[in-house]
Amino acid sequence: MRIAIASGKGGTGKTTLATNLAVAVSRQGRSAAYLDCDVEEPNGHLFLKPALAERTPVAIPVPRVIEQACEQCGQCGAICQYSAIVCLGQKVLVYPELCHGCGGCALACPCQAIIEVPREIGVVERGQAGPVQFVHGLLNVGEAQSPPVIKAVRAAAPDVDWLVIDAPPGTSCPVITAVLNSDFVVLVTEPTPFGLNDLILAVETVRQLELPFGVVINRADVGDGRVVDYCAAEQIPVLLEIPDDRRIAEAYSRGELVIDAVPETQAAFEQLQARLEESLLPHRTGEP
Amino acid sequence: MKELVIISGKGGTGKTSIVAAFATLAENAVLADCDVDAADLHLVLDPTIVKRETFSGGSQARIMPERCTACGKCAEVCRFDAVSSREADEGQREKAYRIDPIACEGCGVCAWFCPEEAIEFAPAINGEWFVSETRAGPMVHAKLGIAEENSGKLVSLVRERARETAKSRARDLVLIDGSPGIGCPVIASITGADLALVVTEPTLSGRHDLERVSDLTRHFRVETLICINKWDINENLTLNIEALARRRGLKVAGRVRYDRAITEAQIRMQSITEYATDGVTADVRQLWANVLETLRSPNVTATGTTN
């Protein structure tokens, strides 16, 4: 099963949950993989410390104009929605960093004067972290578009019992790209006004995607009770509540797995695993 | 007029709490919440909206079924797997094509090549933006629609309106709350700003993400300060990050201690400097004084906005 760990607000504990869940299920004898789809700021490797074995560049196709063939008709500039190719009098200018790689200009060009060349925007790395298979992506610094790198991370997912997807924060295209085609989304939040506000946005997002989801409340004893009230009113299952514990914060700060540093949390991750299995079984039996 | 942007790389390090405090300490600022897909500053500053407009960052394709002949050209040219088809079945005359609005990248290639002109390609509403009044001054903010794209364009729009507001109201500072990460909305929030303050925390993740986000500010040549929030969670790592910052030529503007008063203030819809007078508030006041000093130093020159 493919479990995406997401949140509207950053810093609520997505990576803590995703890395520890992947390790916890692998210790139960299941095959597990961890996919870090926060390609702008990936952190999973700091906790899982994988031996990276493979590195694959991620590129998007961008236009290159063959000047001898170009008749300056302007069709390329007319089709481009991103101002990435502009026809100015005798000259066609290409702004590769604005290009989304749709290929429209090459198709629209009546002179076959445009070829497409790959432009590297990031990299996908694969490796092994103990029993957990590890994949993450890195967007090159200065690049704006993370979704192609996230797609490449998702495409590199191995075939395992448990695929744990660590999503970036927010509610826009990078998050959507990370959680699409997952079987269940876990939304991690904290019981504060900011946590609640961003949880509501995240809930609206996963509802739009028609994905089943549940909530994990981290640092459950700080803040107020409004997140719990909201989940009850919306009939959203609260899968797990993790108390605020300085030992967890300190282990996190040092890049340690919480299930190793604070052993009693093992039971919490087993509970989460059981809740997820319960949530997914009815969906599974419903399939042909 | 100067633009100060608060970013973090890693999410949840305390950007918005610090911006809210700066907003109530600053005497002559316009606020710009550029975390357009998970905006939170309004939860503290309780804005009264005085102007509200829709935002369109691009167009979206839609197949008009009455004109579609199911030739399949759209599916052939779409690179984003946004066109799906359903085979003819009972009650459905023939094969039907449909564009998934979530997967659609808004490139318009399908509409351009559709031989039947059966694809409508019209500006989509991607969100809303607002100009508001708050107790800390005027504020420009926005809400990106759920599951929408073009957050970078919306960020640019919010900044532009904030600069205009500053000009018309004779305010000399635009205070920008940025979003986490290093991608499109962050790039849009920092390019051309006079000074960036990166809020980090003493964790390996915080340090890792600080390195990437300060690579980004260097790439776009924005002078950068850092501050370490919750510094006392791991003092050794705080020292380590401060040393790292100095090696990279980043000035350390301050440390802010861990204090649950930050959360208590948030629950009461107050900035920390409104809620508490000492402790963590003293740290934030000192940080603000240091940031102001850098902002006013002659080395920080407004790029492009010298008026």
XYZ file of C-alpha atoms in Angstrom:
595
model
C 0.000 0.000 0.000
C 1.045 3.530 -0.776
C 0.806 5.915 2.182
C 1.470 9.613 1.610
C 2.427 11.724 4.625
C 1.444 15.363 4.057
C 0.518 18.558 5.907
C -0.503 22.075 5.034
C 1.859 23.614 7.560
C 5.562 22.886 7.515
C 7.482 21.506 10.451
C 4.621 19.486 11.922
C 6.509 16.190 11.820
C 5.982 14.686 8.355
C 9.532 13.406 8.030
C 9.618 12.086 11.601
C 6.432 10.152 10.963
C 7.400 8.907 7.500
C 10.905 7.709 8.372
C 9.874 6.018 11.624
C 6.826 4.409 10.017
C 8.935 2.968 7.205
C 11.434 1.538 9.702
C 8.692 0.262 12.040
C 6.898 -1.695 9.305
C 10.167 -3.085 7.958
C 10.958 -4.382 11.443
C 7.639 -6.219 11.327
C 9.020 -8.121 8.364
C 7.213 -6.161 5.631
C 9.079 -4.892 2.625
C 9.163 -1.117 2.853
C 10.388 1.864 0.878
C 10.674 5.509 1.837
C 10.219 8.127 -0.907
C 11.243 11.689 -0.108
C 9.104 13.885 -2.363
C 10.065 17.114 -0.584
C 12.610 17.730 -3.323
C 13.112 21.380 -2.351
C 14.232 20.542 1.174
C 14.578 16.763 1.557
C 15.504 15.642 5.075
C 14.701 11.913 5.212
C 18.309 10.954 4.471
C 19.435 12.700 7.678
C 17.470 10.128 9.693
C 17.651 6.999 7.539
C 21.313 7.547 6.544
C 21.032 5.481 3.379
C 23.920 4.135 1.340
C 23.162 5.809 -1.977
C 23.898 3.586 -4.944
C 22.327 5.241 -7.942
C 21.973 8.801 -9.189
C 19.761 9.730 -12.136
C 19.458 13.276 -13.484
C 15.984 14.701 -14.056
C 15.600 16.851 -17.133
C 12.794 18.620 -18.918
C 12.812 19.120 -22.691
C 13.363 22.748 -23.715
C 13.426 24.253 -27.212
C 16.510 25.042 -29.240
C 16.007 27.107 -32.391
C 17.891 26.209 -35.566
C 18.370 29.717 -36.892
C 19.005 28.724 -40.526
C 15.626 26.995 -40.697
C 13.642 29.675 -38.803
C 11.453 32.009 -40.857
C 10.453 34.196 -37.884
C 6.763 33.421 -38.318
C 6.142 33.808 -34.585
C 4.043 30.657 -34.143
C 6.315 29.406 -31.341
C 5.847 32.571 -29.319
C 2.111 32.529 -30.000
C 1.552 29.034 -28.594
C 3.822 29.406 -25.554
C 1.838 30.219 -22.406
C 4.912 30.756 -20.257
C 6.768 33.458 -22.231
C 9.611 30.944 -22.539
C 10.020 31.530 -26.268
C 9.562 34.955 -27.819
C 9.864 35.981 -31.432
C 11.240 39.508 -31.730
C 11.639 40.633 -35.328
C 14.523 38.643 -36.771
C 15.363 36.882 -33.534
C 13.778 34.106 -31.481
C 14.706 34.218 -27.817
C 14.409 31.205 -25.532
C 14.179 31.499 -21.736
C 14.763 27.892 -20.673
C 14.077 28.532 -16.970
C 10.503 29.578 -17.813
C 9.845 26.531 -20.027
C 7.479 23.838 -18.739
C 8.486 21.357 -21.424
C 5.064 21.103 -23.063
C 6.585 20.766 -26.530
C 4.024 23.115 -28.096
C 6.559 25.336 -29.854
C 8.243 22.441 -31.639
C 4.872 21.113 -32.783
C 3.605 24.536 -33.858
C 6.712 25.448 -35.841
C 5.904 25.037 -39.551
C 9.611 25.017 -40.519
C 10.838 22.264 -38.195
C 13.232 24.888 -36.860
C 12.810 23.837 -33.230
C 14.372 20.805 -31.669
C 14.072 19.907 -27.999
C 17.067 19.373 -25.779
C 17.066 18.120 -22.196
C 17.730 20.642 -19.445
C 18.674 19.187 -16.092
C 16.676 20.583 -13.174
C 17.425 18.028 -10.472
C 18.402 14.513 -9.592
C 16.899 11.332 -8.142
C 19.041 9.210 -5.829
C 18.318 5.641 -4.741
C 19.834 3.506 -2.075
C 19.291 1.263 0.894
C 18.822 2.211 4.535
C 18.984 -1.053 6.481
C 15.888 -2.977 5.453
C 14.220 0.134 3.989
C 14.640 0.978 0.320
C 15.309 4.676 -0.072
C 14.554 7.139 -2.884
C 14.775 10.920 -2.794
C 14.894 13.792 -5.227
C 16.811 17.044 -5.167
C 15.719 20.115 -7.075
C 18.713 22.115 -8.265
C 19.045 25.368 -6.333
C 17.613 28.229 -8.382
C 15.106 26.033 -10.254
C 11.459 26.953 -9.765
C 9.589 23.833 -10.845
C 9.682 20.907 -8.461
C 6.834 18.739 -9.901
C 8.969 17.071 -12.636
C 11.488 15.979 -9.985
C 8.688 14.765 -7.695
C 7.213 12.776 -10.594
C 10.615 11.201 -11.185
C 10.844 10.194 -7.500
C 7.387 8.627 -7.661
C 8.317 6.808 -10.877
C 11.391 5.336 -9.168
C 9.285 3.720 -6.414
C 10.157 0.065 -5.916
C 7.480 -2.620 -5.616
C 7.049 -3.156 -1.872
C 4.344 -3.933 0.712
C 4.600 -0.476 2.249
C 5.491 2.591 0.230
C 5.818 5.620 2.514
C 5.758 8.920 0.625
C 7.068 12.016 2.420
C 5.328 15.013 0.785
C 6.383 18.668 0.788
C 4.386 21.167 2.892
C 1.614 23.308 1.442
C -1.439 22.658 -0.728
C -0.351 23.516 -4.261
C 1.104 21.621 -7.215
C 4.151 20.020 -5.507
C 1.925 18.458 -2.832
C -0.622 17.261 -5.391
C 2.114 15.679 -7.483
C 3.514 13.890 -4.428
C 0.223 12.456 -3.108
C -1.567 11.582 -6.374
C -1.999 7.842 -6.897
C -1.524 6.985 -3.256
C -3.951 4.750 -1.367
C -4.172 6.845 1.773
C -2.996 10.257 2.941
C -1.910 10.901 6.520
C -2.175 14.604 7.375
C 0.151 15.586 10.189
C -0.767 18.641 12.195
C -0.242 20.289 15.542
C -3.018 21.621 17.794
C -2.341 25.328 17.254
C -4.270 27.976 15.293
C -1.701 27.825 12.458
C -1.816 24.023 12.512
C -5.615 23.996 12.326
C -5.832 26.616 9.571
C -3.377 24.718 7.396
C -4.957 21.349 8.233
C -8.298 22.621 6.917
C -6.604 23.642 3.647
C -4.921 20.238 3.412
C -8.235 18.471 4.061
C -9.893 20.482 1.280
C -7.046 19.458 -1.016
C -7.224 15.707 -0.360
C -11.016 15.819 -0.591
C -10.699 17.416 -4.017
C -8.370 14.581 -5.004
C -10.900 12.086 -3.590
C -8.255 10.295 -1.556
C -9.023 8.608 1.783
C -7.212 10.282 4.652
C -6.739 10.534 8.395
C -4.987 12.876 10.796
C -2.023 12.499 13.143
C -1.740 15.172 15.830
C 1.836 15.845 16.827
C 2.831 17.627 20.049
C -0.758 16.861 20.995
C -0.621 18.472 24.424
C 0.531 21.941 23.382
C -1.996 24.438 22.047
C -5.741 24.029 22.261
C -8.484 21.501 21.527
C -9.747 22.969 18.281
C -8.022 20.453 15.986
C -9.658 17.548 17.836
C -13.036 19.346 17.693
C -12.620 20.004 13.986
C -11.767 16.366 13.233
C -14.769 15.189 15.262
C -17.121 17.621 13.516
C -15.819 16.600 10.089
C -15.744 12.895 10.989
C -12.061 12.661 10.186
C -10.305 9.777 11.947
C -7.501 10.790 14.299
C -5.048 7.938 13.762
C -2.502 8.856 16.394
C -1.659 11.560 18.913
C 2.014 12.058 19.733
C 2.692 13.949 22.981
C 5.137 16.852 23.163
C 8.293 15.263 24.526
C 11.617 17.007 24.787
C 13.395 13.655 24.187
C 11.651 13.385 20.802
C 12.642 16.960 19.914
C 16.249 16.334 20.927
C 16.476 13.026 19.033
C 15.051 14.805 15.987
C 17.567 17.623 16.319
C 20.423 15.079 16.204
C 19.012 13.186 13.224
C 18.078 10.090 15.228
C 15.056 7.880 14.665
C 12.523 8.416 17.419
C 11.708 4.707 17.724
C 15.356 4.087 18.616
C 15.911 7.129 20.836
C 12.600 6.906 22.725
C 11.758 3.174 22.646
C 8.223 3.506 24.016
C 7.234 5.294 20.797
C 7.590 1.924 19.022
C 4.079 1.080 20.245
C 2.722 4.326 18.781
C 4.077 3.548 15.323
C 2.721 0.001 15.543
C -0.651 1.500 16.422
C -0.443 3.778 13.391
C 0.487 0.829 11.194
C -2.504 -1.131 12.508
C -4.881 1.803 11.977
C -3.661 2.247 8.419
C -4.089 -1.452 7.666
C -7.619 -1.316 9.089
C -8.450 1.782 7.039
C -7.194 0.228 3.844
C -8.585 -3.273 4.114
C -12.192 -2.355 3.243
C -10.913 -0.531 0.143
C -8.810 -3.499 -0.837
C -11.594 -6.057 -0.514
C -13.801 -3.767 -2.581
C -11.493 -4.170 -5.544
C -12.056 -6.921 -8.076
C 11.501 51.905 0.485
C 13.048 48.583 1.472
C 11.811 45.031 1.210
C 12.659 42.546 3.975
C 11.710 38.912 3.340
C 11.530 36.231 6.029
C 12.148 32.685 4.786
C 13.351 29.429 6.309
C 13.916 26.606 3.850
C 12.466 24.169 6.370
C 8.854 24.678 7.364
C 7.668 25.273 10.899
C 10.762 27.057 12.192
C 8.742 30.084 13.308
C 8.705 32.437 10.309
C 5.171 33.688 10.790
C 5.491 34.163 14.572
C 8.583 36.263 13.957
C 6.969 38.245 11.120
C 3.938 38.944 13.340
C 6.260 40.251 16.069
C 8.204 42.383 13.572
C 4.906 43.710 12.211
C 3.853 44.970 15.623
C 7.329 46.380 16.331
C 7.788 48.123 12.978
C 6.486 51.657 12.917
C 6.016 52.276 9.246
C 5.623 48.981 7.375
C 3.314 47.314 4.898
C 2.882 43.571 5.436
C 2.874 41.055 2.591
C 1.926 37.447 3.317
C 3.582 35.588 0.453
C 2.961 32.098 1.837
C -0.021 31.996 -0.486
C -0.833 28.299 -0.248
C -0.836 28.116 3.564
C -1.112 31.711 4.774
C -1.227 32.171 8.549
C -0.278 35.770 9.294
C -3.945 36.835 9.176
C -4.614 34.565 12.170
C -2.558 36.914 14.338
C -3.159 40.274 12.692
C -6.920 39.839 12.186
C -7.161 41.931 9.006
C -10.195 43.891 7.883
C -10.381 43.360 4.145
C -10.863 46.596 2.220
C -10.213 45.285 -1.269
C -10.648 41.825 -2.707
C -9.849 40.611 -6.219
C -9.610 37.350 -8.065
C -6.328 36.111 -9.469
C -5.742 34.320 -12.729
C -2.277 32.942 -13.285
C -3.000 31.216 -16.549
C -5.546 29.415 -18.640
C -7.023 25.973 -18.454
C -8.292 23.637 -21.145
C -11.791 22.158 -21.203
C -13.271 19.897 -23.850
C -16.696 20.910 -25.136
C -18.364 17.488 -25.530
C -20.874 18.726 -28.103
C -18.065 19.591 -30.520
C -15.638 16.760 -29.720
C -15.375 14.033 -32.351
C -13.103 11.869 -30.167
C -10.228 12.005 -32.649
C -7.721 11.735 -29.821
C -5.386 14.503 -31.005
C -5.480 16.194 -27.575
C -4.355 13.036 -25.797
C -1.582 12.604 -28.345
C -0.091 16.083 -27.834
C -0.537 16.417 -24.040
C 2.704 15.819 -22.161
C 1.126 16.008 -18.717
C -1.196 12.980 -18.892
C -4.095 15.345 -18.368
C -6.308 13.908 -21.120
C -8.163 10.732 -20.339
C -10.667 8.870 -22.453
C -13.569 6.617 -21.719
C -14.621 3.948 -24.154
C -18.104 4.069 -25.608
C -20.625 2.358 -23.355
C -24.318 2.252 -22.719
C -25.925 5.668 -22.828
C -22.726 7.131 -24.244
C -22.749 7.416 -28.010
C -19.042 7.219 -28.599
C -15.648 7.411 -27.040
C -15.381 10.501 -24.806
C -12.342 12.576 -23.871
C -11.921 14.669 -20.782
C -9.239 16.932 -19.325
C -8.308 16.532 -15.692
C -8.121 20.089 -14.341
C -5.643 19.022 -11.653
C -3.167 17.454 -14.080
C -3.610 20.207 -16.714
C -0.498 22.396 -16.862
C -2.287 25.143 -18.804
C -0.008 24.911 -21.830
C -2.874 25.078 -24.317
C -1.239 22.701 -26.788
C -4.374 20.544 -26.963
C -6.579 23.537 -27.784
C -4.119 24.758 -30.431
C -4.096 21.444 -32.282
C -7.727 20.359 -31.849
C -9.048 20.101 -35.437
C -12.647 20.670 -34.310
C -11.954 23.698 -32.119
C -13.658 21.709 -29.426
C -11.359 22.773 -26.620
C -12.053 25.926 -24.693
C -8.881 27.538 -23.358
C -9.810 30.401 -21.058
C -8.210 32.145 -18.090
C -8.771 30.146 -14.916
C -9.385 31.660 -11.509
C -6.504 30.363 -9.376
C -7.085 32.345 -6.208
C -7.880 35.646 -4.558
C -5.840 38.489 -3.170
C -6.714 41.113 -0.592
C -5.638 44.498 0.665
C -6.482 44.864 4.345
C -6.069 47.098 7.329
C -4.578 45.656 10.516
C -3.524 47.100 13.851
C 0.078 46.777 12.599
C -0.548 48.614 9.335
C -1.765 47.794 5.828
C -1.463 44.177 4.727
C -1.595 42.507 1.318
C -2.367 38.808 1.373
C -3.820 36.094 -0.811
C -5.375 32.686 -0.940
C -4.355 30.314 -3.674
C -7.279 28.129 -4.709
C -7.237 24.547 -3.481
C -4.982 22.342 -5.606
C -4.071 25.286 -7.838
C -0.825 26.214 -9.510
C 0.904 29.478 -10.323
C 1.737 30.310 -6.739
C 4.855 32.181 -7.915
C 2.762 34.588 -10.006
C 0.442 35.216 -7.075
C 3.437 35.920 -4.815
C 4.772 38.433 -7.348
C 1.365 40.091 -7.472
C 1.140 40.347 -3.661
C 4.601 41.924 -3.527
C 3.779 44.383 -6.281
C 0.568 45.505 -4.558
C 2.422 45.769 -1.231
C 5.048 48.033 -2.822
C 2.321 50.196 -4.362
C 0.581 50.435 -0.998
C 3.844 51.422 0.673
C 4.378 54.131 -1.901
C 0.871 55.564 -1.697
C 0.809 55.451 2.102
C 4.372 56.774 2.497
C 5.583 53.672 4.298
C 9.255 52.827 4.072
C 9.308 49.062 4.632
C 7.609 46.049 3.067
C 7.756 43.065 5.416
C 7.322 39.793 3.519
C 6.335 36.467 5.086
C 7.704 33.819 2.710
C 6.903 30.161 2.244
C 8.992 27.084 3.038
C 11.157 25.406 0.416
C 13.332 26.819 -2.359
C 10.976 26.527 -5.344
C 8.765 28.831 -7.338
C 6.941 30.793 -4.579
C 10.169 31.284 -2.603
C 12.049 32.499 -5.673
C 9.199 34.918 -6.382
C 9.293 36.198 -2.797
C 13.045 36.916 -2.668
C 14.045 38.185 -6.113
C 14.901 41.859 -5.875
C 14.337 42.052 -2.105
C 16.813 44.170 -0.156
C 17.399 41.753 2.681
C 16.425 38.175 3.569
C 16.230 36.835 7.110
C 16.405 33.046 7.269
C 14.775 31.640 10.396
C 16.327 28.297 11.215
C 16.383 25.927 14.184
C 19.171 23.868 15.798
C 18.321 20.552 14.142
C 20.170 18.688 11.405
C 17.162 19.308 9.151
C 17.240 23.017 9.974
C 20.943 23.211 9.175
C 20.583 21.220 5.943
C 17.692 23.379 4.738
C 19.485 26.595 5.729
C 22.357 25.615 3.450
C 20.040 25.109 0.487
C 17.987 28.246 1.055
C 21.105 30.378 1.556
C 22.484 28.926 -1.698
C 19.268 30.226 -3.220
C 19.609 33.744 -1.778
C 23.224 33.801 -2.968
C 22.097 32.646 -6.429
C 19.688 35.583 -6.600
C 22.183 37.940 -4.889
C 20.006 38.846 -1.928
C 21.910 39.833 1.204
C 21.051 37.327 3.922
C 20.920 37.259 7.719
C 20.080 34.236 9.822
C 18.511 33.761 13.202
C 18.225 30.597 15.235
C 14.838 29.993 16.753
C 14.458 27.586 19.721
C 18.241 27.826 20.015
C 18.314 26.187 23.450
C 16.830 22.893 22.138
C 20.389 21.948 21.097
C 23.064 24.457 22.050
C 25.924 22.604 20.342
C 24.103 22.583 17.052
C 23.291 26.285 17.493
C 27.016 27.034 17.765
C 27.705 24.757 14.815
C 25.088 26.520 12.642
C 26.367 29.964 13.630
C 29.890 28.919 12.633
C 28.572 27.527 9.352
C 26.719 30.796 8.695
C 29.858 32.882 9.257
C 31.867 30.654 6.919
C 29.247 31.338 4.279
C 29.381 35.078 4.883
C 25.940 35.200 6.486
C 25.520 37.479 9.462
C 23.926 35.983 12.571
C 21.229 38.451 13.604
C 20.132 36.732 16.786
C 18.952 33.796 18.813
C 15.397 33.245 20.037
C 14.818 30.857 22.932
C 12.241 28.047 22.996
C 9.192 29.208 24.888
C 5.639 27.896 24.934
C 4.531 31.528 25.238
C 4.907 31.614 21.425
C 2.042 29.110 21.123
C 0.023 30.809 23.870
C 0.298 34.135 22.053
C -0.836 32.476 18.803
C -3.925 31.054 20.537
C -4.770 34.563 21.789
C -4.247 36.027 18.292
C -1.404 38.178 19.547
C 2.165 38.573 18.458
C 4.688 37.418 21.039
C 5.746 41.018 21.698
C 2.131 41.936 22.432
C 1.614 38.890 24.640
C 4.752 38.883 26.800
C 7.064 41.643 27.927
C 10.203 39.701 28.813
C 11.864 36.349 28.139
C 11.448 35.365 24.525
C 10.093 38.835 23.725
C 13.457 40.340 24.698
C 15.146 37.984 22.222
C 12.758 38.999 19.438
C 13.197 42.721 20.178
C 16.968 42.345 20.037
C 16.669 40.415 16.775
C 14.479 43.161 15.295
C 16.976 45.834 16.355
C 19.809 43.913 14.662
C 17.797 43.360 11.494
C 16.893 47.056 11.328
C 20.505 48.024 11.757
C 21.519 45.891 8.767
C 18.562 47.106 6.750
C 19.552 50.723 7.340
C 23.241 50.226 6.690
C 24.429 51.759 3.440
C 25.573 48.340 2.144
C 21.984 47.236 1.693
C 20.794 49.140 -1.318
C 17.411 48.858 -2.868
C 17.743 47.019 -6.150
C 15.521 48.574 -8.747
C 13.366 50.502 -6.275
C 15.517 53.461 -5.376
C 12.630 55.899 -5.092
